[in-house]
Coordinates of N, CA and C and ligand atoms in Angstrom, one line a residue:
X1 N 0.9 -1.2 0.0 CA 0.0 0.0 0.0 C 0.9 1.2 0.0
X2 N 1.5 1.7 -0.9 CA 2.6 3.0 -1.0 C 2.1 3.8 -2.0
X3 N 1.9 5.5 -1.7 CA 2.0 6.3 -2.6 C 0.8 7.1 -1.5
X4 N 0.7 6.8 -0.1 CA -0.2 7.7 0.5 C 0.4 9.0 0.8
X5 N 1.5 9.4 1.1 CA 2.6 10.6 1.2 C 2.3 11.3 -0.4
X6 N 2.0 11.0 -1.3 CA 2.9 11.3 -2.8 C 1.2 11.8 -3.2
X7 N 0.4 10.9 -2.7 CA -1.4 11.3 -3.2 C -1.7 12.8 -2.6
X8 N -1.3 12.5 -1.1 CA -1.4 13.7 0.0 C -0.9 15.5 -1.0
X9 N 0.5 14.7 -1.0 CA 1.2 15.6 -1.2 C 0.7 16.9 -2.8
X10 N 0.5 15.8 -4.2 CA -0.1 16.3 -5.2 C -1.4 17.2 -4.6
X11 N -1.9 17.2 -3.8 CA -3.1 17.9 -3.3 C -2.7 18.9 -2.2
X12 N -1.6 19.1 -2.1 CA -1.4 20.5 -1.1 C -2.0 19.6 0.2
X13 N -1.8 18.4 0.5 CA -2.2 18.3 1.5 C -1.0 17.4 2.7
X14 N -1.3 17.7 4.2 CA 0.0 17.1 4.7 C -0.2 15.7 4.7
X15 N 0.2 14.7 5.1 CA 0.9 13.6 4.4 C -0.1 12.5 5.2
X16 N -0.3 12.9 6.5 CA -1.4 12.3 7.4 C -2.7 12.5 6.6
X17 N -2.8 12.8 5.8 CA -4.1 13.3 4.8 C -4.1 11.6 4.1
X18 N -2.7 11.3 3.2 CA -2.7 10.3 2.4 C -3.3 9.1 3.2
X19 N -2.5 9.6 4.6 CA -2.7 7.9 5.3 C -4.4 7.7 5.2
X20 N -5.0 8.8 5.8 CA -6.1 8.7 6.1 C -7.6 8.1 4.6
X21 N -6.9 8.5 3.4 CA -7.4 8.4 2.4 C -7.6 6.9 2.2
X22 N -5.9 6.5 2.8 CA -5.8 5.3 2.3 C -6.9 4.1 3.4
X23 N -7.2 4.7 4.1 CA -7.9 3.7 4.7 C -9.2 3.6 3.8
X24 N -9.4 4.3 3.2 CA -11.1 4.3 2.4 C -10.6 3.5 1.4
X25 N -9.5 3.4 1.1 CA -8.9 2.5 -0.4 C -9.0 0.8 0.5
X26 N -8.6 0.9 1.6 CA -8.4 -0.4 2.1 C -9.6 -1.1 2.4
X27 N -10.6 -0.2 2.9 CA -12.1 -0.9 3.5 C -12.7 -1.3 1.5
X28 N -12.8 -0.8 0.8 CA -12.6 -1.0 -0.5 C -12.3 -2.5 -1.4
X29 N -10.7 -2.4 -1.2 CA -10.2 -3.7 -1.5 C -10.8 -4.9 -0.7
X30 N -10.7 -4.6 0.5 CA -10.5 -6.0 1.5 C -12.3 -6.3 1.3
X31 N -13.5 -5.3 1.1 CA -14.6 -6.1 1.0 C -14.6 -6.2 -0.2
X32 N -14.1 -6.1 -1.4 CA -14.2 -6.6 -2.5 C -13.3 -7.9 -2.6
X33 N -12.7 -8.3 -2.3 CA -11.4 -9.6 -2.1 C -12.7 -10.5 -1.5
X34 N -13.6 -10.1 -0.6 CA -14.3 -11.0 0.6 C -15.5 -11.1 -0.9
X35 N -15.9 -10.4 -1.2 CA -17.4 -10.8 -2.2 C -16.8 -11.5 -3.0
X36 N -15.5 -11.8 -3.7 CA -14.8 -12.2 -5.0 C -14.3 -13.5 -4.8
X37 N -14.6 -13.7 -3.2 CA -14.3 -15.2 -2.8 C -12.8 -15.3 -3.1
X38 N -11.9 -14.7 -2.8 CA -10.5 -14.5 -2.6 C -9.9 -14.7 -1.3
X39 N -9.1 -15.9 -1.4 CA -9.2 -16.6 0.1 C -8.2 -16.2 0.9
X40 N -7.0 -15.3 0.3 CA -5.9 -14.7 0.9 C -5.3 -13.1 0.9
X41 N -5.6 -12.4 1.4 CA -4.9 -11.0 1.4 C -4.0 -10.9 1.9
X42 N -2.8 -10.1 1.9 CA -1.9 -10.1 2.8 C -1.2 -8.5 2.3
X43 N -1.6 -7.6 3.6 CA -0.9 -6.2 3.2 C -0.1 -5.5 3.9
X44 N 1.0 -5.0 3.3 CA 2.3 -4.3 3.3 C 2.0 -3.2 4.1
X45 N 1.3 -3.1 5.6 CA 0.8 -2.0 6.4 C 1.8 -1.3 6.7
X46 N 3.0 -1.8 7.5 CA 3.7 -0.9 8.0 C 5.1 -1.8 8.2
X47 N 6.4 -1.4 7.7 CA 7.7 -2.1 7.0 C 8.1 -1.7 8.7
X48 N 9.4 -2.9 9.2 CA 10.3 -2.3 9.7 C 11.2 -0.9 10.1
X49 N 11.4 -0.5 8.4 CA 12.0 0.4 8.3 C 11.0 1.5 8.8
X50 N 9.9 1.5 8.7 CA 8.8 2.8 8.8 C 8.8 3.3 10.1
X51 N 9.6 2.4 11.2 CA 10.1 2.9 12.4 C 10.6 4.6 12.6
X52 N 11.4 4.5 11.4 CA 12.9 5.6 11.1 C 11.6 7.0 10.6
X53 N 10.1 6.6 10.5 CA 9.4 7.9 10.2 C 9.4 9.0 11.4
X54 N 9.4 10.3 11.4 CA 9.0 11.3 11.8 C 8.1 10.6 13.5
X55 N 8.4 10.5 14.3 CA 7.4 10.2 15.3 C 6.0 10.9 15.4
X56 N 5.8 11.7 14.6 CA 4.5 12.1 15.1 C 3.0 11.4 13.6
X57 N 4.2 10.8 12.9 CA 3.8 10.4 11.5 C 3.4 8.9 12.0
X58 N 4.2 8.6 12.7 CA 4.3 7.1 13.2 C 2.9 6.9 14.3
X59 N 3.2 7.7 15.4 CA 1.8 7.8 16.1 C 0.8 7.9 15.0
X60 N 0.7 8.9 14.1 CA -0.5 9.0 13.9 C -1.0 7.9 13.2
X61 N -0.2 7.0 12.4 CA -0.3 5.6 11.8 C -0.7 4.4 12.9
X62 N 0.0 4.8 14.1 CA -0.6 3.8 14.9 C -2.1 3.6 15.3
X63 N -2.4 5.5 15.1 CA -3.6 5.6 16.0 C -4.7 5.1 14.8
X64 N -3.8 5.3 14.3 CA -5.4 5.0 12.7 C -5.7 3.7 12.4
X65 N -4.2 2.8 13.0 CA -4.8 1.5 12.9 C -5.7 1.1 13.9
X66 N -5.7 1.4 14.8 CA -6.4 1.8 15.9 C -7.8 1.4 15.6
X67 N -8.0 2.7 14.7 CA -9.2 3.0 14.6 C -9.9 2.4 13.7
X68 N -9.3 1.8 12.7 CA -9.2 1.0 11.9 C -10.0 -0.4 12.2
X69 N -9.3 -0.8 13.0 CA -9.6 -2.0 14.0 C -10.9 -2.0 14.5
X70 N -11.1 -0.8 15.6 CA -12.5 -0.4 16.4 C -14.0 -0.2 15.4
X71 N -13.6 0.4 14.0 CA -14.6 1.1 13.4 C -14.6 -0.3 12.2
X72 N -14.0 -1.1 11.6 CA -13.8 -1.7 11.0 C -14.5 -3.5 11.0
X73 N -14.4 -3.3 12.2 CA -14.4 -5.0 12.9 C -16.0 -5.7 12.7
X74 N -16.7 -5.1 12.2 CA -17.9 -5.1 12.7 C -18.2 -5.4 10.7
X75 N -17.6 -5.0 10.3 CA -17.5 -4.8 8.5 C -16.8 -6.1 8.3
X76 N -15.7 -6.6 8.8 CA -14.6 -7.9 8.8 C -16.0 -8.7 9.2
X77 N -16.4 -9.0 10.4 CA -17.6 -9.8 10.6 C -18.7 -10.0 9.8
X78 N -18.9 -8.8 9.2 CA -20.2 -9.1 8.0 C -19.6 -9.5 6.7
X79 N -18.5 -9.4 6.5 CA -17.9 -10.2 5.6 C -17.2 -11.7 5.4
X80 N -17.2 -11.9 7.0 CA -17.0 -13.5 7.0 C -15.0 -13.4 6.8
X81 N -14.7 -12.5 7.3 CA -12.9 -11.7 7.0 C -12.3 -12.6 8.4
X82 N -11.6 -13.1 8.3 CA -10.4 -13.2 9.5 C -8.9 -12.7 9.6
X83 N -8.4 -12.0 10.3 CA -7.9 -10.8 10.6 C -6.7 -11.4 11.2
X84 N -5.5 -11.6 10.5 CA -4.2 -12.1 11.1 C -3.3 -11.2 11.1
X85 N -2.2 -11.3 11.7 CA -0.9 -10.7 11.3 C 0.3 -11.5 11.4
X86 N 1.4 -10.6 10.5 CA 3.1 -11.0 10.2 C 3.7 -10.1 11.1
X87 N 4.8 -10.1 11.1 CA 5.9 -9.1 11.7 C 6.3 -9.3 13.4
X88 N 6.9 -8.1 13.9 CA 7.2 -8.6 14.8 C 6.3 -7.3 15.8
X89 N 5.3 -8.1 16.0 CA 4.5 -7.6 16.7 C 4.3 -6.9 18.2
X90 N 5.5 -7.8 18.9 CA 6.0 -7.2 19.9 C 6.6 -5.7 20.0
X91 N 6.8 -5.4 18.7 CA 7.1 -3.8 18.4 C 6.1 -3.0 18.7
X92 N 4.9 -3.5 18.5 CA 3.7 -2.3 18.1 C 3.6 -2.0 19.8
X93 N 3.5 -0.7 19.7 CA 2.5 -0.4 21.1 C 1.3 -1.1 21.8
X94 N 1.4 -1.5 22.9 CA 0.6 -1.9 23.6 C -0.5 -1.7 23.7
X95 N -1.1 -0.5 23.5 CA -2.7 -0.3 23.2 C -3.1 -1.2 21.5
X96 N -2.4 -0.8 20.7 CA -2.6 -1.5 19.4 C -2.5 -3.0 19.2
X97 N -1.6 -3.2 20.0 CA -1.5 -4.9 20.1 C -2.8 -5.4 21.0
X98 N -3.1 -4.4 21.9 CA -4.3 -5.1 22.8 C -6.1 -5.2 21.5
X99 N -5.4 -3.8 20.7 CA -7.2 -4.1 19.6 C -6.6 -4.9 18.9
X100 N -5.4 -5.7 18.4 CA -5.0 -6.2 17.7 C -5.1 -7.8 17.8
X101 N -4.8 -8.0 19.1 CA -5.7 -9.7 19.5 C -6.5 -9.6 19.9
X102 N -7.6 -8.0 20.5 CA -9.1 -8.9 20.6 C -9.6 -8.6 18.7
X103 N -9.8 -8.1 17.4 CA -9.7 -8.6 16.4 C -9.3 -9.6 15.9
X104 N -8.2 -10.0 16.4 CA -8.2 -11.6 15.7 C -8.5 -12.4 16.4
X105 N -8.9 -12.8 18.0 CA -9.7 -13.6 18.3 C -10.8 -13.4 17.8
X106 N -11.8 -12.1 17.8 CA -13.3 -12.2 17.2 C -13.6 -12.5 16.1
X107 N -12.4 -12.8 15.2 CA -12.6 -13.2 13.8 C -12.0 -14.7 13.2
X108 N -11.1 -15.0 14.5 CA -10.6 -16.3 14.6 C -11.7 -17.4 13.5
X109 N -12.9 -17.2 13.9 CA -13.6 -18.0 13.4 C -14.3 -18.3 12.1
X110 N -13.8 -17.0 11.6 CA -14.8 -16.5 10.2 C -13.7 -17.3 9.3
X111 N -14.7 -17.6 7.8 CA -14.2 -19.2 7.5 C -13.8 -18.1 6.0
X112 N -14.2 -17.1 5.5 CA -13.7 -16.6 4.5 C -12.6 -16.0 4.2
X113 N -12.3 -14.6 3.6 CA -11.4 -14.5 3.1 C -10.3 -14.0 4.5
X114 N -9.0 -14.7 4.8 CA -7.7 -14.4 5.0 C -7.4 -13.4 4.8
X115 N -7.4 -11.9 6.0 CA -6.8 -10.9 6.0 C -5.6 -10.9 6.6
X116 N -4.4 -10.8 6.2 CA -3.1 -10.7 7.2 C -2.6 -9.2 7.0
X117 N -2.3 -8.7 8.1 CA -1.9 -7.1 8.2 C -0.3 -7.4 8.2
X118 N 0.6 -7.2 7.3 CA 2.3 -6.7 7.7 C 2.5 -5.9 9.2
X119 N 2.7 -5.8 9.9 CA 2.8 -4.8 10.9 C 4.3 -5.1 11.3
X120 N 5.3 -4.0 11.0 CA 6.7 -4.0 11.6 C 7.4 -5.0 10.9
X121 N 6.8 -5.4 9.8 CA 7.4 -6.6 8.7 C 8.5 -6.2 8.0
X122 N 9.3 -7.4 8.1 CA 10.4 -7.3 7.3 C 11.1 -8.4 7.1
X123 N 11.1 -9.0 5.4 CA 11.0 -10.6 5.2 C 12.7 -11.0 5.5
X124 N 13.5 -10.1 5.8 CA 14.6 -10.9 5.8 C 15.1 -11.2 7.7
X125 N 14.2 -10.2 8.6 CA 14.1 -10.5 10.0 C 13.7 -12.0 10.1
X126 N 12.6 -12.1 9.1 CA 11.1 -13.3 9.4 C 12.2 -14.7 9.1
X127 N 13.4 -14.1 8.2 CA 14.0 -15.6 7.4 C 15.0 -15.5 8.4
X128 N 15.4 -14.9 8.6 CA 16.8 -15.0 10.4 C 16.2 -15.8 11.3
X129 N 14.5 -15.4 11.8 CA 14.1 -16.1 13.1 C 14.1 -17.6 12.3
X130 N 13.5 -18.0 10.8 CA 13.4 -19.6 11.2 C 14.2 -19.6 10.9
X131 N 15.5 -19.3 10.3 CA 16.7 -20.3 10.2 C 17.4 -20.4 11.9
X132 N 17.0 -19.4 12.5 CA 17.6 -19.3 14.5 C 16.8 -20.8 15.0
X133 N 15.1 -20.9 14.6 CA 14.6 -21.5 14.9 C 15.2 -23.0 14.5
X134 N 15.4 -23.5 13.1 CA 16.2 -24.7 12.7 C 17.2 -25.1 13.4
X135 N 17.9 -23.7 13.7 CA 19.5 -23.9 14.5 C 19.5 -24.6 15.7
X136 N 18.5 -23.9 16.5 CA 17.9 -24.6 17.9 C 17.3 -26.0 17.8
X137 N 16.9 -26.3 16.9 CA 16.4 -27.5 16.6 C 17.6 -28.5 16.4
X138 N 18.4 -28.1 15.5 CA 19.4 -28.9 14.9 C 20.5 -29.2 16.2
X139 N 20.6 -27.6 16.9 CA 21.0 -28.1 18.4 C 21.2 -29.1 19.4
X140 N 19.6 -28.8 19.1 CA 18.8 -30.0 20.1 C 19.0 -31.4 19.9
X141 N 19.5 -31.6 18.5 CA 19.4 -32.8 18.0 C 18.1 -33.9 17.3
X142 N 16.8 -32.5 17.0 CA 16.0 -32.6 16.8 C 15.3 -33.1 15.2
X143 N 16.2 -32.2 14.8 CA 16.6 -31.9 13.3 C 17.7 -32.2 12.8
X144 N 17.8 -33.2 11.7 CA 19.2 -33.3 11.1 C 19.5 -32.2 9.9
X145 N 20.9 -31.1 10.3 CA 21.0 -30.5 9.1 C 20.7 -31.1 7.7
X146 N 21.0 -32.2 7.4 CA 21.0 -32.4 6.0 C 19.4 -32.6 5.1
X147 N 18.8 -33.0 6.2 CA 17.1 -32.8 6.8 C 16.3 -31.9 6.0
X148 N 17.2 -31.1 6.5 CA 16.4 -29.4 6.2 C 16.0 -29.5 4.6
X149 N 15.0 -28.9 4.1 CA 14.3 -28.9 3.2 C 13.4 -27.4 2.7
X150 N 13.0 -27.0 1.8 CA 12.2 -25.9 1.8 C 10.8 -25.7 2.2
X151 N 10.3 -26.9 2.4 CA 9.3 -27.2 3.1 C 9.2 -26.6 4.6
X152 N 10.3 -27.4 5.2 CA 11.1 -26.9 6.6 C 11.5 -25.6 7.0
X153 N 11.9 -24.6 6.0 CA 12.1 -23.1 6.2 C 10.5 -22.8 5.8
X154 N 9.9 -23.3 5.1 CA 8.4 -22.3 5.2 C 7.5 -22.8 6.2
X155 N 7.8 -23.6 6.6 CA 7.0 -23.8 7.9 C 7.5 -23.1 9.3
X156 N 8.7 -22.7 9.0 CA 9.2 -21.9 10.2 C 8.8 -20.5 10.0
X157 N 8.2 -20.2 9.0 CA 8.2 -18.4 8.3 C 6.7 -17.9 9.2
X158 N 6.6 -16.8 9.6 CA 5.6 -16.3 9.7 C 3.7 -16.7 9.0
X159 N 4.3 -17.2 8.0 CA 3.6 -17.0 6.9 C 2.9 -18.6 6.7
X160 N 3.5 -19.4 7.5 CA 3.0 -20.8 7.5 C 1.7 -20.9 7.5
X161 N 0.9 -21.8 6.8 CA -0.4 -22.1 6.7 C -1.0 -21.0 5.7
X162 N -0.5 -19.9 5.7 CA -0.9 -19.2 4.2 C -0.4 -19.6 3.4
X163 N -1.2 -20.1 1.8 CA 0.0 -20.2 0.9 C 0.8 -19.2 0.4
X164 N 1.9 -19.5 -0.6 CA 2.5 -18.2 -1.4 C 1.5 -17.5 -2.1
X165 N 1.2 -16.1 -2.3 CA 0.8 -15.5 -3.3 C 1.0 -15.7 -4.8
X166 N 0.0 -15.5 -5.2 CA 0.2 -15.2 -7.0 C 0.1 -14.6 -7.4
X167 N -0.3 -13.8 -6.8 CA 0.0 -12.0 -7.2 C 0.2 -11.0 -6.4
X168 N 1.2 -10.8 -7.3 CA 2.0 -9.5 -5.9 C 1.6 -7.9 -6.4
X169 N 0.4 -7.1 -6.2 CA 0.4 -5.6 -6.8 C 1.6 -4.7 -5.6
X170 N 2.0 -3.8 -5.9 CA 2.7 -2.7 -6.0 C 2.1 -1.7 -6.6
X171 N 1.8 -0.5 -5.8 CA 1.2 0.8 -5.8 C 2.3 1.5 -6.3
X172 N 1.4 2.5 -6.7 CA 2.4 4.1 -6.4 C 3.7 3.8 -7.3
X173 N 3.5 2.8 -8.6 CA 5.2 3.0 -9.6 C 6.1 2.3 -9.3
X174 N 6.7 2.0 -7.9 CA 8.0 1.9 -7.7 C 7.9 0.6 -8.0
X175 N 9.6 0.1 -8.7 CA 9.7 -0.9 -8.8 C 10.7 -2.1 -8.2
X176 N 9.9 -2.2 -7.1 CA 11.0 -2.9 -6.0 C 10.2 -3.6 -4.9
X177 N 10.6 -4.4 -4.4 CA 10.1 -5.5 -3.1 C 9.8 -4.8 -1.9
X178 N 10.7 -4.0 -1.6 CA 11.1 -3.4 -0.5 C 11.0 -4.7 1.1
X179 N 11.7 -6.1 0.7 CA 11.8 -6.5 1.8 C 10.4 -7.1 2.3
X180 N 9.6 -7.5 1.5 CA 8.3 -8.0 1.7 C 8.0 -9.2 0.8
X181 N 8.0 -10.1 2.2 CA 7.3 -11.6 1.6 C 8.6 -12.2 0.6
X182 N 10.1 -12.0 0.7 CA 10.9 -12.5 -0.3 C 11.3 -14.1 -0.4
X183 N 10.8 -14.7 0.1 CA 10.9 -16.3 0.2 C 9.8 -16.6 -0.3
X184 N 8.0 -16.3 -0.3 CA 6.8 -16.4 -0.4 C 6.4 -16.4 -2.1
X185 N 7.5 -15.2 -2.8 CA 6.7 -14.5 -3.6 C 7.7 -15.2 -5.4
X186 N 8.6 -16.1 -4.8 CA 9.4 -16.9 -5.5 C 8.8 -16.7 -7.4
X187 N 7.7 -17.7 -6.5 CA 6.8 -17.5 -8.7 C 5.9 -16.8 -8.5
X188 N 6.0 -15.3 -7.6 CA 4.6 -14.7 -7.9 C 4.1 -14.3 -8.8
X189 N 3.1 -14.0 -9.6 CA 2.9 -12.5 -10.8 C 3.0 -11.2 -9.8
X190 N 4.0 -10.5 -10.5 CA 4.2 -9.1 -10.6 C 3.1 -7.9 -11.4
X191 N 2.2 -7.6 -10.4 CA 1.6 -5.8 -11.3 C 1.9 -5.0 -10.7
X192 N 2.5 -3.8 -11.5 CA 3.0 -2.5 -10.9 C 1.8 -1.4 -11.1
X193 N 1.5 -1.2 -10.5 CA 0.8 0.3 -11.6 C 0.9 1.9 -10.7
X194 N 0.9 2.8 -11.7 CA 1.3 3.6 -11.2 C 0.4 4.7 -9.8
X195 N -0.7 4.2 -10.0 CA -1.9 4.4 -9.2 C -1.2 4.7 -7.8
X196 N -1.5 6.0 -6.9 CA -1.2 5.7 -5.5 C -2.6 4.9 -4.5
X197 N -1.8 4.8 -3.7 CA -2.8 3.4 -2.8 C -4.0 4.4 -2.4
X198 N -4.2 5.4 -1.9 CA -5.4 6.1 -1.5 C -6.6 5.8 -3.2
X199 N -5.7 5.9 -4.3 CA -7.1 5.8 -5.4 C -7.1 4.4 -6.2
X200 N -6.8 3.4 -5.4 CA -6.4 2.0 -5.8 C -7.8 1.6 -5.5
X201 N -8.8 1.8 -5.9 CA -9.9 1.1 -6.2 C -10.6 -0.2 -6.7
X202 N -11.3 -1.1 -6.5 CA -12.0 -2.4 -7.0 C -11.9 -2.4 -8.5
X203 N -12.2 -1.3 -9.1 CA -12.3 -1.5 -10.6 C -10.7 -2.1 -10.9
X204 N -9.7 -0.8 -10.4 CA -8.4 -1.5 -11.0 C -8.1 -2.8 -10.4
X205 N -8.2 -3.1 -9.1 CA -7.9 -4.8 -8.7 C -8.4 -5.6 -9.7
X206 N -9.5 -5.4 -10.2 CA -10.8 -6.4 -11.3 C -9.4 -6.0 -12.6
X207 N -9.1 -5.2 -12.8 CA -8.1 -5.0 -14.2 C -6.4 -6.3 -13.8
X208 N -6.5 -5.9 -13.1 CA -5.0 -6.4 -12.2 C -5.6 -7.8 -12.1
X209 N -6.2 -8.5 -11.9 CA -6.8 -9.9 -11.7 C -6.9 -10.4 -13.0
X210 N -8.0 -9.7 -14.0 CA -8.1 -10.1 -15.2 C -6.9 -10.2 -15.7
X211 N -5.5 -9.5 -15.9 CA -4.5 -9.5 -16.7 C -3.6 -10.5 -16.0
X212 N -3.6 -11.0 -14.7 CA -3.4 -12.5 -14.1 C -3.7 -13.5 -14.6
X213 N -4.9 -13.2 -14.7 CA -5.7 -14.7 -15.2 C -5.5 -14.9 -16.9
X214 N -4.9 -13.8 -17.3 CA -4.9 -14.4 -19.0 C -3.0 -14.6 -18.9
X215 N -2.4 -14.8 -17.8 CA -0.9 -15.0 -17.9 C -1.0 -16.5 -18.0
X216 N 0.1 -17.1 -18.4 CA 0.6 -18.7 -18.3 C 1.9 -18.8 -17.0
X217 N 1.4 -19.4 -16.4 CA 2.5 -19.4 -15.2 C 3.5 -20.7 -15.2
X218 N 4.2 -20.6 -15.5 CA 5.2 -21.9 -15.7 C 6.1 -22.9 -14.8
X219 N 6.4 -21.8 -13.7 CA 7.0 -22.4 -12.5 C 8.3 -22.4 -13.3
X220 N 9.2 -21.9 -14.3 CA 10.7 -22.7 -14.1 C 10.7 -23.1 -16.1
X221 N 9.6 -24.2 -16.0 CA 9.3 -25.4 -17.1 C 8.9 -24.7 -18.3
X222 N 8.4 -25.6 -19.3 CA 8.5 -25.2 -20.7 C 6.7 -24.8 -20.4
X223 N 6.5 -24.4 -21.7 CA 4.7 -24.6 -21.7 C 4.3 -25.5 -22.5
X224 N 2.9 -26.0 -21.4 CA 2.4 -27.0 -22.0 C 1.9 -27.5 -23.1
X225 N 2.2 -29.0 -23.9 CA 2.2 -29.1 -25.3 C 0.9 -29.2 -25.8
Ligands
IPE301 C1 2.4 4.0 2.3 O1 2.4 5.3 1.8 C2 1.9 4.0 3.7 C3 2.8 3.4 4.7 C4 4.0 3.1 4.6 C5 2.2 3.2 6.1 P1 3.7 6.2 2.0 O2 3.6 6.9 3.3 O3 5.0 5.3 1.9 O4 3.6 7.2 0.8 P2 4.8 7.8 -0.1 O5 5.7 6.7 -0.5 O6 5.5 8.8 0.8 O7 4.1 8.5 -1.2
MG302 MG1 6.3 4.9 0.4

């Protein structure tokens, strides 16, 4: 979700403006993903690095998820949404972490689409902890190094029991990972578009989906004869 600073900004407006837009873009996507019977979301909320913002830029991001959460939950529920997260969540502030597991306990149950929020994400932290985790294992004598398999590192990943994605969008032009999902996203499809995330609306996802669905995905291999 990038280009809420860059939306703001084109409009003479301060940058807390973008964030806030972009929540109207997000309530958007995530019930259209839920009507589309789309069984996995997973969004790029807030990087590691987004630490290094302006503190009062950072508060204000916390507070919105916040609110997000409070004003939101009741919309996740009528959509049958369950409400996970990645990252290292022991970062977030304590009031946010507290609406943050009662959300995903109250949605623990809802059987449709997989929402996972990024919060303090950053995929090469996520690949340190399982390989630390392996190590301890291998320690233990639990695990034979030679053992180890790719199966074995994605079960240690944050991300276990979600599958990989197949489509990876990127907002706002840029063309780069930025450190998200890099072990996950191996054979993903790639759409970039230049749209910032505050006016990333259903019509363009439905564009972005369609131009998925007419790709040939190969994995590696030739195409089929
Ligand atoms: C993405 O928009 C929102 C978050 C990272 C929380 P940005 O804030 O990165 O917007 P730009 O990149 O400055 O336009
Ligand atoms: Mg950005």
């Amino acid at each position: 979700m990038d280009g809420n600073g860059r939306w703001a900004r084109a409009r003479g407006l301060p940058r807390i403006r973008g964030h806030q837009a972009g929540v109207e873009a997000l309530r958007d996507i995530v019930t259209a993903c839920a009507e589309w019977d789309i069984p996995y979301v997973t969004l790029y909320s807030f990087s590691t690095e987004n630490w290094a913002r302006p503190r009062a830029e950072v508060d204000f991001l916390m507070g919105l998820l916040q609110r997000y959460l409070r004003h939101e939950l009741d919309v996740l529920q009528k959509n049958n949404v369950r409400l996970l997260t990645i990252g290292s969540s022991e970062q977030m502030p304590e009031p946010v972490r507290r609406d943050l597991a009662a959300a995903m306990q109250s949605t623990a149950g809802n059987t449709g689409l997989t929402l996972t929020l990024a919060l303090s994400y950053g995929s090469r932290a996520e690949i340190v902890e399982a390989v630390r985790a392996l190590a301890r294992e291998a320690a233990a004598g639990v695990v034979c190094p030679d053992d180890i398999d790719e199966n074995m590192v994605a079960a240690r990943l944050q991300t276990s029991g979600t599958p990989d994605p197949d489509l990876l969008i990127r907002t706002s032009g840029e063309m780069r990972i930025s450190n998200f999902l890099l072990w996950q996203i191996a054979y993903t499809e790639l759409w970039v578009t230049p749209t910032y995330w505050p006016d990333f609306r259903r019509a363009e996802l439905l564009r972005a989906l369609e131009d998925y669905a007419g790709r040939e995905r190969r994995f590696g291999k030739v195409e089929a004869p």
